[in-house]
Amino acid sequence: MYSSVQDKQDSERYLRVKKIIREHKIFVCNILLLLKRTSWNQKSRMNHCSLLPFMLGIPLLWPCLTAVENSATEEVKHPAGPHLRVKRGWMWNQFFVPEEMNKTRHHIGQLRSDLDNGNNSFQYKLLGAGAGTIFVIDERTGDLYAERKLDREKRSLYTLRAQVIDTTTGKAVEPESEFVIRVSDINDNEPKFLDEPYEAIVPEMSPEGTLVIRVTASDADDPSSGNNARLLYSLLQGQPYFSIEPTTGVIRISSKMDRELQDEYWVIIQAKDMIGLPGALSGTTSVLIKLSDVNDNKPIFKDSLYRLTVSESAPIGTSIGKIMAYDNDIGENAEMDYSIEDDTETFDVITNNETQEGIIILKKKVDFEHQHYYRVRAKVKNRHVAEHLREHHTEPSTTLIKVQVEDDDEPPVFLFSYYIFEILEGSPLGSSVGTVSATDPDQRQSPIRYSITRSKVFSIDNNGTITTTNNLDREISAWYNLTVTAVEKANAEQMSSVPVYVQVLNINDHAPELSEYYEPYVCENAGSGQVIQTISAVDRDESIEDHHFRFNLSVEEKNSSFTIIDNEDNTAVILTNRNGFSLQEEPVFYVSILIADNGIPSLTSTNTLTIHVCDCDSSGGTQTCSNRDLMLSMGFRTEVFVAVLICITVIFGFIFLILGLKQRRKQTLFPEKSEDLRENIFRYDDEGGGEEDTEAFDVAELRGRAVGRERKARCSGGAEARSLRGRSWQVGPDSAVFRRFILEKLEEADSDPCAPPFDSLQTYAFEGAGSLAGSLSSLESAASDQEENYDFLDELGPRFKRLACMFGSAVQSKY
């Protein structure tokens, strides 16, 4: 809310003035602050407003004079009464400080209150950013000073606050107010190109005036301060191909350029401030301008003649040489296509897209005997040509290619790629089938030798005539696929093959026969004319026309009990020729049927049809007769079942036999305890005669020579067995008997000329003296182990645990 109508009017006038000044972009902030925040007397306002038109220099600001003249002074309420106002106000001019000033203490201006009467009772204070450091104030006079150099590019405006205090009362005489100190600009910054380095690409052969690039420099000086920041551009290097617009910095082409002569240019640009006037500062930059390629050059063959060779044996598609054209353009503009003008259509060319070479390939087989050399012409043109560049590619470049055909030793050539021959089956051996012919394509015309690969039915002579070496039967094989090989006699490595197909033609050499084995039957109560069976026939021969068979009964069957009717469709029916049949008198009838075909000459065969008589039911139906088939089927199944059963029995018998043999073998390895094994001594000489070295010796002779020592029988009681545990079981009083026996046998062996060279004798008689277990040899065992007790083995330690398990009382109890 406004305190009075006058204040409201002053505020509206102030806003109008501010709007006018903002529209015209004139910096009058100091004046606006003075109009708004200070209280002037009528005289001061008149003086300041009278200067305003000259300061602004704009006629539109004249209304400000009237607005300020009529404005009311700022009033402050007096404590004595609510309606009394005291006139107060600041007195200062605008403050400007030039940047980069030479002296350190530069006077800016003076702050003064209109209440200051010069009695030095007022004290001025400066507040805000920079106060006391950058800017200082004389507290008595209000003079402002700048203590250091200022840089407008770093900071162009300082906002400070001023305050005046009455030193006698210590109270503020004026309210605190803000003011602005502006730093005025000087031309101390040169233009700079901020976007460098510059690089541009322009197509070659571009017309004059084509835009290349625009360069822009920046000057940090104040653009509103004279011409400090007004720039002009010039070209220091780059003439006569380029030019630049002085005010905009746009570089344009001033002359056509050819990339093939020079593909890049360095241009130096200078920018000056102050519109280039004396004392102006300048900056430079360089611009790299590259020329992009356009397809303004056509490909050209470097050689006007190419000589190539090709062998006549080279297959189709063989590469025989390369041709090359050169294009001064690059990239896509250098891509080219080759073509060939060849009336014989023997050669073709393809383009290698990576190397841009033309590869000459063989499109059709060549023959040295037919043509020795060829002359063809090749052309080349660019693949991508813009419409406005067609004038550079009107005539394509051409070159001549001479291709020499080299003679090669070629294999024989057959007159045809395959042969088909026909021969009648049944032809005699040596019959001619056909003749194949091959020739040497070379000039020397080497003789040819023929052969047939793996055939036992046909042979071929040196003239290429194929003959039969075996009988032919179309019904066995109607076609023969042969391979005839022709080899040059002068060079066996030169060979070629040709397929030969031999078709065996049919002759009527097979008589017709029944199509299947029929088993017809007739009921005893069948009447005359009853259909017994429908039959058909087949013929193994091949007929030009469809087969047609005729059916008849043989001559001896004319008065038969059955008759036949030909259906004229290669089938016939068998009918009864009488009433009633007897199973007991004639259980089976054999009917002879004649079948004739339509071959030339016609062949006839006799086929016997077996008809069984069945016992039918009283109603005469044939349903019961079908049981015969069932019985036959059941009989067949029974026979199969019996055969399977016999096979299973044989298999199980074989298995049981194998198991029995295995069990018997185990019993042989572990004989019964009652069996006396003391009768034989087995001797093995592993280094002598092998298994044939085993001999049996009668222990009785050994016993007879021993000193008469009776063998003690093992006691059956456990106490007696334990008493013998510490003794050693011995055959005699000492080993002299064994030594003498061995020496005698050794002497016999040495003196016997027929004895094999046995050189070792292994005997098992005793373990030696001092054994706790005594002798374990079966030679000292008793005649029967049934009465012995082996429980003492349990006390001999872990080494005899297995024997204790085998011969202990627990094991014996199981048996």
PDB file of N, CA and C in Angstrom, residues 520 650 655 684 712:
ATOM      1  N   PRO A 520      -8.229-125.344 -54.593  1.00  0.00           N
ATOM      2  CA  PRO A 520      -9.707-125.396 -54.594  1.00  0.00           C
ATOM      3  C   PRO A 520     -10.223-126.684 -53.937  1.00  0.00           C
ATOM      4  N   VAL A 650      17.019-128.166 -26.577  1.00  0.00           N
ATOM      5  CA  VAL A 650      18.437-128.346 -26.912  1.00  0.00           C
ATOM      6  C   VAL A 650      19.286-127.259 -26.262  1.00  0.00           C
ATOM      7  N   ILE A 655      23.164-125.794 -21.931  1.00  0.00           N
ATOM      8  CA  ILE A 655      23.539-124.971 -20.764  1.00  0.00           C
ATOM      9  C   ILE A 655      23.819-125.854 -19.562  1.00  0.00           C
ATOM     10  N   TYR A 684      58.296-130.668 -11.911  1.00  0.00           N
ATOM     11  CA  TYR A 684      58.163-129.739 -13.032  1.00  0.00           C
ATOM     12  C   TYR A 684      59.509-129.121 -13.318  1.00  0.00           C
ATOM     13  N   LYS A 712      54.375-142.271  12.375  1.00  0.00           N
ATOM     14  CA  LYS A 712      53.374-142.177  13.417  1.00  0.00           C
ATOM     15  C   LYS A 712      52.084-141.650  12.847  1.00  0.00           C
TER      16      LYS A 712
END
